[in-house]
Short mmCIF file of C-alpha atoms and ligand atoms in Angstrom, two decimals:
data_model
loop_
_atom_site.label_atom_id
_atom_site.label_comp_id
_atom_site.label_asym_id
_atom_site.label_seq_id
_atom_site.Cartn_x
_atom_site.Cartn_y
_atom_site.Cartn_z
CA MET A 1 -122.93 15.59 87.55
CA GLU A 2 -121.60 12.57 85.43
CA THR A 3 -122.86 11.91 81.91
CA LEU A 4 -122.45 8.07 82.55
CA ARG A 5 -121.28 5.84 85.19
CA TRP A 6 -120.34 2.18 85.31
CA GLU A 7 -121.24 0.72 88.69
CA LYS A 8 -121.28 -2.96 89.61
CA GLY A 9 -122.01 -4.13 86.14
CA THR A 10 -124.77 -1.54 85.53
CA LEU A 11 -124.34 1.43 83.18
CA TYR A 12 -126.08 4.55 84.58
CA LEU A 13 -126.84 7.14 81.99
CA LEU A 14 -127.89 10.81 82.73
CA ASP A 15 -131.25 10.99 80.83
CA GLN A 16 -130.46 14.18 78.77
CA THR A 17 -134.01 14.22 77.45
CA LYS A 18 -135.14 15.46 80.83
CA LEU A 19 -132.38 18.08 81.27
CA PRO A 20 -132.18 20.78 82.47
CA PHE A 21 -135.34 20.27 84.61
CA GLU A 22 -134.73 16.88 85.89
CA GLU A 23 -131.45 14.98 86.76
CA ILE A 24 -132.46 11.39 86.47
CA TYR A 25 -130.09 8.48 85.82
CA LEU A 26 -131.28 5.52 83.62
CA PRO A 27 -129.98 2.15 84.87
CA CYS A 28 -128.96 0.14 81.82
CA ARG A 29 -128.58 -3.68 82.57
CA LYS A 30 -129.19 -4.88 79.00
CA TRP A 31 -127.44 -3.84 75.85
CA GLN A 32 -130.74 -2.98 74.40
CA ASP A 33 -131.38 -0.39 77.12
CA VAL A 34 -128.24 1.21 75.90
CA ARG A 35 -129.29 1.20 72.35
CA GLN A 36 -132.66 2.52 73.03
CA ALA A 37 -131.01 5.37 75.20
CA ILE A 38 -128.60 6.23 72.23
CA SER A 39 -131.61 6.28 69.75
CA VAL A 40 -133.81 8.63 71.64
CA LEU A 41 -130.70 10.89 72.66
CA ALA A 42 -130.93 10.05 76.43
CA VAL A 43 -127.09 9.83 75.97
CA ARG A 44 -125.79 11.91 72.97
CA GLY A 45 -122.84 13.56 71.61
CA ALA A 46 -120.38 11.59 69.48
CA PRO A 47 -117.81 10.68 72.30
CA ALA A 48 -120.35 9.89 74.91
CA ILE A 49 -122.23 7.63 72.49
CA GLY A 50 -118.97 5.83 71.91
CA VAL A 51 -118.28 5.30 75.48
CA ALA A 52 -121.88 4.21 76.28
CA ALA A 53 -121.70 1.59 73.28
CA ALA A 54 -118.47 0.20 74.81
CA TYR A 55 -120.23 -0.59 78.05
CA ALA A 56 -123.21 -1.88 75.94
CA VAL A 57 -120.86 -4.52 74.55
CA VAL A 58 -119.89 -5.63 77.98
CA LEU A 59 -123.70 -6.06 78.82
CA ALA A 60 -124.22 -7.90 75.50
CA ALA A 61 -121.16 -10.24 76.23
CA ARG A 62 -122.68 -11.03 79.61
CA ALA A 63 -126.04 -11.80 78.15
CA CYS A 64 -124.29 -14.08 75.60
CA CYS A 65 -122.42 -15.90 78.26
CA GLU A 66 -125.72 -16.56 80.09
CA LYS A 67 -126.99 -18.17 76.90
CA GLY A 68 -124.39 -20.74 77.40
CA GLN A 69 -123.71 -21.40 73.73
CA ASP A 70 -119.92 -20.78 73.47
CA ASP A 71 -119.66 -21.70 69.74
CA THR A 72 -121.89 -18.88 68.77
CA PHE A 73 -120.65 -16.47 71.31
CA LEU A 74 -118.32 -14.18 68.92
CA ALA A 75 -120.99 -14.26 66.18
CA ASP A 76 -123.77 -13.23 68.48
CA LEU A 77 -121.59 -10.57 69.89
CA THR A 78 -120.73 -9.32 66.28
CA ALA A 79 -124.40 -9.16 65.37
CA ILE A 80 -125.27 -7.16 68.46
CA CYS A 81 -122.55 -4.61 67.63
CA LYS A 82 -124.05 -4.25 64.19
CA ALA A 83 -127.38 -3.32 65.85
CA LEU A 84 -125.80 -0.91 68.20
CA ASP A 85 -123.84 0.57 65.30
CA ALA A 86 -127.01 1.36 63.41
CA ALA A 87 -128.41 3.44 66.38
CA ARG A 88 -126.75 6.61 65.22
CA PRO A 89 -125.17 6.46 61.82
CA THR A 90 -123.48 9.78 61.63
CA ALA A 91 -121.32 9.73 64.84
CA VAL A 92 -118.36 7.69 63.87
CA ASN A 93 -117.09 7.39 67.56
CA LEU A 94 -119.85 4.79 67.93
CA HIS A 95 -118.24 2.67 65.22
CA TRP A 96 -114.74 3.35 66.44
CA ALA A 97 -115.56 2.14 69.99
CA LEU A 98 -117.42 -1.01 68.61
CA THR A 99 -114.56 -1.81 66.26
CA ARG A 100 -112.05 -1.62 69.38
CA MET A 101 -114.45 -3.80 71.38
CA LEU A 102 -114.76 -6.43 68.75
CA ALA A 103 -111.05 -6.62 68.18
CA ALA A 104 -110.57 -7.02 72.02
CA ALA A 105 -113.20 -9.76 71.79
CA GLY A 106 -111.29 -11.30 68.99
CA GLU A 107 -108.23 -12.00 71.08
CA GLY A 108 -109.62 -15.38 72.23
CA GLY A 109 -110.36 -17.01 75.46
CA THR A 110 -113.57 -18.38 77.01
CA PRO A 111 -116.68 -16.19 76.79
CA GLN A 112 -116.20 -15.48 80.50
CA ALA A 113 -112.56 -14.49 80.12
CA ILE A 114 -113.54 -12.30 76.88
CA THR A 115 -116.37 -10.71 78.84
CA ALA A 116 -113.80 -9.68 81.69
CA ARG A 117 -111.35 -8.22 78.98
CA LEU A 118 -114.17 -6.44 77.43
CA GLU A 119 -115.10 -4.64 80.81
CA GLU A 120 -111.55 -3.62 81.17
CA LYS A 121 -111.41 -2.34 77.60
CA ALA A 122 -114.83 -0.19 78.12
CA ILE A 123 -113.28 1.34 81.31
CA ALA A 124 -110.06 2.11 79.39
CA ILE A 125 -112.02 3.69 76.53
CA HIS A 126 -113.99 5.82 79.22
CA GLN A 127 -110.79 6.87 80.92
CA GLU A 128 -109.25 7.71 77.66
CA ASP A 129 -111.95 10.06 76.73
CA LEU A 130 -111.32 12.02 79.96
CA ALA A 131 -107.66 12.43 79.17
CA VAL A 132 -108.37 13.24 75.57
CA ASN A 133 -110.67 16.13 76.54
CA CYS A 134 -108.17 17.71 78.87
CA ALA A 135 -105.50 17.68 76.15
CA MET A 136 -107.88 19.15 73.59
CA ALA A 137 -108.84 21.92 75.91
CA ARG A 138 -105.25 22.99 76.46
CA PHE A 139 -104.27 22.83 72.88
CA GLY A 140 -107.63 24.74 71.92
CA ALA A 141 -107.10 27.45 74.59
CA ASP A 142 -103.42 27.92 73.43
CA GLU A 143 -104.59 28.50 69.86
CA LEU A 144 -107.70 30.56 70.44
CA GLY A 145 -106.25 32.52 73.39
CA LYS A 146 -102.88 33.43 71.82
CA SER A 147 -103.65 37.15 71.39
CA GLY A 148 -104.31 37.31 75.11
CA LYS A 149 -107.49 39.19 74.41
CA LYS A 150 -110.78 38.39 76.18
CA LEU A 151 -112.91 36.54 73.60
CA THR A 152 -116.41 36.58 72.43
CA LEU A 153 -117.39 33.14 71.04
CA LEU A 154 -120.33 31.29 69.61
CA THR A 155 -121.09 27.75 69.74
CA HIS A 156 -123.83 25.36 68.57
CA CYS A 157 -125.58 22.37 69.86
CA ASN A 158 -123.68 20.79 72.91
CA ALA A 159 -120.05 19.80 72.74
CA GLY A 160 -119.60 19.83 76.34
CA ALA A 161 -119.18 17.39 79.43
CA LEU A 162 -122.71 16.10 78.68
CA ALA A 163 -121.42 14.98 75.06
CA THR A 164 -118.45 13.29 76.39
CA ALA A 165 -117.09 11.67 79.53
CA GLY A 166 -114.89 14.64 80.33
CA VAL A 167 -115.07 18.51 80.20
CA GLY A 168 -116.17 18.38 76.53
CA THR A 169 -114.63 19.13 73.21
CA ALA A 170 -115.56 22.67 72.10
CA LEU A 171 -116.82 23.45 75.67
CA GLY A 172 -113.61 21.94 77.03
CA VAL A 173 -111.76 24.54 75.12
CA ILE A 174 -114.10 27.27 76.32
CA ARG A 175 -113.81 26.04 79.89
CA GLU A 176 -109.98 26.19 79.70
CA LEU A 177 -110.07 29.64 78.22
CA HIS A 178 -112.39 30.83 80.91
CA ARG A 179 -110.12 29.40 83.59
CA ARG A 180 -107.36 31.63 81.84
CA GLY A 181 -109.74 34.59 82.20
CA LEU A 182 -110.07 34.84 78.48
CA VAL A 183 -113.83 34.59 77.99
CA SER A 184 -115.94 37.57 77.69
CA MET A 185 -119.19 35.92 76.36
CA VAL A 186 -120.25 32.65 74.82
CA TYR A 187 -123.40 32.88 72.59
CA ALA A 188 -125.15 29.59 72.49
CA ASP A 189 -127.47 28.74 69.67
CA GLU A 190 -130.61 26.99 70.97
CA THR A 191 -130.25 24.16 68.33
CA ARG A 192 -133.51 23.25 66.91
CA PRO A 193 -135.29 20.91 66.86
CA LEU A 194 -134.20 19.22 69.99
CA LEU A 195 -132.65 22.29 71.78
CA GLN A 196 -129.29 20.82 72.86
CA GLY A 197 -127.92 24.37 73.09
CA ALA A 198 -130.75 25.81 75.19
CA ARG A 199 -131.12 22.79 77.41
CA LEU A 200 -127.65 21.49 77.69
CA THR A 201 -124.97 24.16 76.69
CA ALA A 202 -126.57 27.00 78.49
CA PHE A 203 -127.20 24.90 81.56
CA GLU A 204 -123.45 23.65 81.61
CA LEU A 205 -122.06 26.99 81.11
CA MET A 206 -124.23 28.63 83.68
CA ALA A 207 -123.39 25.92 86.14
CA ASP A 208 -119.72 26.71 85.79
CA HIS A 209 -120.30 30.53 85.93
CA ILE A 210 -119.13 31.02 82.44
CA PRO A 211 -120.90 34.04 80.79
CA VAL A 212 -123.36 32.63 78.35
CA THR A 213 -126.27 34.24 76.18
CA LEU A 214 -128.74 32.07 74.65
CA ILE A 215 -129.97 32.94 71.07
CA THR A 216 -132.33 31.21 68.71
CA ASP A 217 -130.69 29.61 65.66
CA ASN A 218 -132.06 32.41 63.37
CA MET A 219 -130.35 35.06 65.44
CA ALA A 220 -126.76 33.69 64.65
CA ALA A 221 -126.05 35.83 61.66
CA TRP A 222 -127.08 39.04 63.25
CA THR A 223 -125.41 38.11 66.55
CA LEU A 224 -122.08 37.21 64.46
CA LYS A 225 -122.45 40.79 62.80
CA THR A 226 -123.27 42.96 65.70
CA LYS A 227 -121.69 41.36 68.82
CA GLY A 228 -118.13 41.29 67.96
CA VAL A 229 -117.90 37.46 67.91
CA ASP A 230 -114.19 36.67 67.55
CA ALA A 231 -114.66 33.04 66.76
CA ILE A 232 -117.01 30.08 66.39
CA ILE A 233 -116.17 26.69 67.99
CA VAL A 234 -118.14 23.51 67.66
CA GLY A 235 -117.76 19.90 68.03
CA ALA A 236 -117.86 17.15 65.32
CA ASP A 237 -119.61 13.83 64.73
CA ARG A 238 -117.39 12.67 61.69
CA ILE A 239 -114.45 14.21 59.89
CA ALA A 240 -113.40 12.93 56.55
CA ALA A 241 -109.83 12.59 55.49
CA ASN A 242 -109.99 15.99 53.72
CA GLY A 243 -111.36 17.66 56.80
CA ASP A 244 -114.97 18.11 55.65
CA THR A 245 -116.78 17.87 58.91
CA ALA A 246 -120.34 16.61 59.88
CA ASN A 247 -121.82 18.30 62.90
CA LYS A 248 -125.20 19.05 64.22
CA ILE A 249 -127.56 20.54 61.66
CA GLY A 250 -127.02 24.24 61.43
CA THR A 251 -123.22 24.11 61.44
CA TYR A 252 -122.91 24.36 57.84
CA GLY A 253 -125.10 27.56 57.77
CA LEU A 254 -122.81 29.03 60.48
CA SER A 255 -119.80 28.19 58.42
CA LEU A 256 -121.19 30.29 55.53
CA MET A 257 -121.98 33.18 57.78
CA ALA A 258 -118.52 32.81 59.23
CA ARG A 259 -116.85 32.86 55.76
CA GLU A 260 -118.99 36.03 54.84
CA LEU A 261 -118.15 37.78 58.01
CA ALA A 262 -114.40 36.67 58.12
CA ILE A 263 -114.85 35.08 61.44
CA PRO A 264 -112.78 31.95 62.12
CA LEU A 265 -114.63 28.67 62.55
CA TYR A 266 -112.91 26.01 64.80
CA ILE A 267 -113.80 22.43 65.41
CA ALA A 268 -112.74 20.61 68.44
CA ALA A 269 -112.80 16.73 68.07
CA PRO A 270 -110.74 13.83 69.23
CA ALA A 271 -108.90 11.45 66.79
CA SER A 272 -111.79 8.94 67.27
CA THR A 273 -114.13 11.40 65.38
CA PHE A 274 -111.96 11.20 62.24
CA ASP A 275 -112.86 8.76 59.56
CA LEU A 276 -109.85 8.46 57.34
CA SER A 277 -111.51 5.77 55.24
CA ILE A 278 -113.61 8.40 53.55
CA THR A 279 -111.96 10.98 51.27
CA ASP A 280 -114.57 13.68 51.60
CA GLY A 281 -117.82 14.69 53.34
CA SER A 282 -120.05 13.48 50.54
CA GLN A 283 -119.41 9.95 51.84
CA ILE A 284 -120.72 10.78 55.55
CA PRO A 285 -124.11 9.16 56.20
CA ILE A 286 -126.38 11.85 57.42
CA GLU A 287 -129.04 10.46 60.11
CA GLU A 288 -132.58 11.46 59.58
CA ARG A 289 -134.79 11.50 62.42
CA ASN A 290 -138.43 11.31 63.29
CA HIS A 291 -140.68 14.15 61.85
CA ASP A 292 -142.55 14.63 64.86
CA GLU A 293 -139.30 16.17 66.31
CA VAL A 294 -139.79 19.11 63.97
CA ARG A 295 -143.73 19.26 64.43
CA SER A 296 -143.58 19.32 68.14
CA PHE A 297 -141.42 19.62 71.22
CA ARG A 298 -142.07 17.77 74.39
CA GLY A 299 -145.56 16.79 73.25
CA VAL A 300 -146.45 20.33 72.34
CA ALA A 301 -147.59 20.74 68.82
CA ALA A 302 -145.79 23.48 66.61
CA ALA A 303 -147.55 22.35 63.27
CA LEU A 304 -150.41 20.15 62.07
CA PRO A 305 -149.62 16.52 62.55
CA GLU A 306 -149.78 15.98 58.75
CA THR A 307 -147.29 18.52 57.85
CA PRO A 308 -144.56 17.31 55.73
CA VAL A 309 -141.02 17.49 57.21
CA PHE A 310 -137.46 17.01 56.39
CA ASN A 311 -135.40 16.34 59.53
CA PRO A 312 -131.66 15.78 58.87
CA ALA A 313 -129.87 15.69 62.28
CA PHE A 314 -126.42 16.75 60.87
CA ASP A 315 -124.91 18.76 57.98
CA VAL A 316 -121.44 18.71 56.52
CA THR A 317 -119.27 21.81 56.72
CA PRO A 318 -116.67 21.88 53.75
CA HIS A 319 -112.99 22.01 55.09
CA GLU A 320 -112.47 25.29 53.07
CA ASN A 321 -114.80 27.04 55.75
CA ILE A 322 -112.83 25.64 58.72
CA ARG A 323 -109.86 27.68 60.16
CA ALA A 324 -108.49 24.87 62.23
CA ILE A 325 -109.44 21.52 63.94
CA VAL A 326 -108.38 21.09 67.58
CA THR A 327 -107.35 17.54 68.51
CA GLU A 328 -105.87 15.83 71.56
CA LYS A 329 -102.63 15.65 69.55
CA GLY A 330 -102.50 19.16 68.46
CA ILE A 331 -104.11 21.55 65.89
CA ILE A 332 -104.55 20.91 62.21
CA HIS A 333 -104.38 24.33 60.57
CA ARG A 334 -106.46 24.82 57.37
CA PRO A 335 -107.59 21.06 57.13
CA ASP A 336 -107.50 19.57 53.71
CA ALA A 337 -106.75 16.40 51.90
CA VAL A 338 -102.98 16.89 52.48
CA SER A 339 -102.80 18.23 56.11
CA VAL A 340 -105.38 15.85 57.82
CA PRO A 341 -103.71 12.54 56.64
CA ALA A 342 -100.22 14.09 57.16
CA PHE A 343 -101.13 14.98 60.77
CA PHE A 344 -102.08 11.52 61.60
CA GLN A 345 -98.93 10.06 60.02
CA HIS A 346 -96.79 11.35 62.86
O1 MRU B 401 -127.59 14.71 67.98
P1 MRU B 401 -126.49 15.02 69.10
O2 MRU B 401 -126.96 15.84 70.19
O3 MRU B 401 -125.82 13.64 69.51
O4 MRU B 401 -125.40 15.88 68.30
C1 MRU B 401 -124.35 16.27 69.10
C2 MRU B 401 -123.52 17.00 68.14
O5 MRU B 401 -123.69 17.39 66.90
C3 MRU B 401 -122.16 17.50 68.73
O6 MRU B 401 -121.64 18.77 68.33
C4 MRU B 401 -121.06 16.47 68.40
O7 MRU B 401 -121.41 15.18 68.68
C5 MRU B 401 -119.77 16.78 69.02
S1 MRU B 401 -119.93 16.53 70.77
C6 MRU B 401 -118.52 16.60 71.56
#
């Protein structure tokens, strides 16, 4: 099962809103289709959003070519990238991919030549994500598995194959640990309100025969306390220069539990998830989503329609609560304002 596929100029996205019950691919022939898919979380997870956005730029460039106004080509493309960028404000991989695509567009040539170069670039970004996932999985498994003991782990949301173009970030590490015979059990938080843990993570792990137990989010503290959890491992949507990390809402709470119970919290994220332009997590924009996501699920009401709601999609975990960040370039132990920038200077 592929999260996304580029075939003969069309981007096919596995519609994650339908999982795990239906496996339907959405054909995207226009950049607006991709933007819509990103907004409704048909494609989601920071790295997968970045790859999808790169292909959206190719679709946009094609549309701009068809318009036949060469003099406005780059300006039109830039405006479209801005619109794509606004689809999910927290996941910086989206911005990262769009910046790379625009830089490639800026290298000059006719609109047709630029479009051809953009397609090559998007394919390269896609391939890169695959390689990055594998490297992260190995570094993470070396670090978490160094005692040689079988581990009980807890994860939140979905940082798996469905959130990337490869084996996943946090779930990539878990897959590699499992391959090495080092996973005893993975507890998966269901992840309210959109249930990425229940619908996607449990589904992915079961498909790979990795032992998984689904819990509701409010069971996490008790599970950590009573089930011998060795470590928590999650993904990230944006990491500031001091290591403060935005991830799916609920991660901050987990980090507080982890601190109280002396359980290490690991983040697995590629370099493209770091935003070294911001000094700390207070500068990370937190996406707030439609209130109906909290009042209901798949059309079934859980509260009165007029119930006031707060629906932040992400929270920020302070770097002090993070034991280490696993990247494709190695591990950042005890991330802070010194260790994170130093790591990227090498
Ligand atoms: O709202 P989502 O489903 O896009 O949120 C996804 C997460 O928070 C993931 O943990 C994060 O993007 C890392 S994915 C490898």
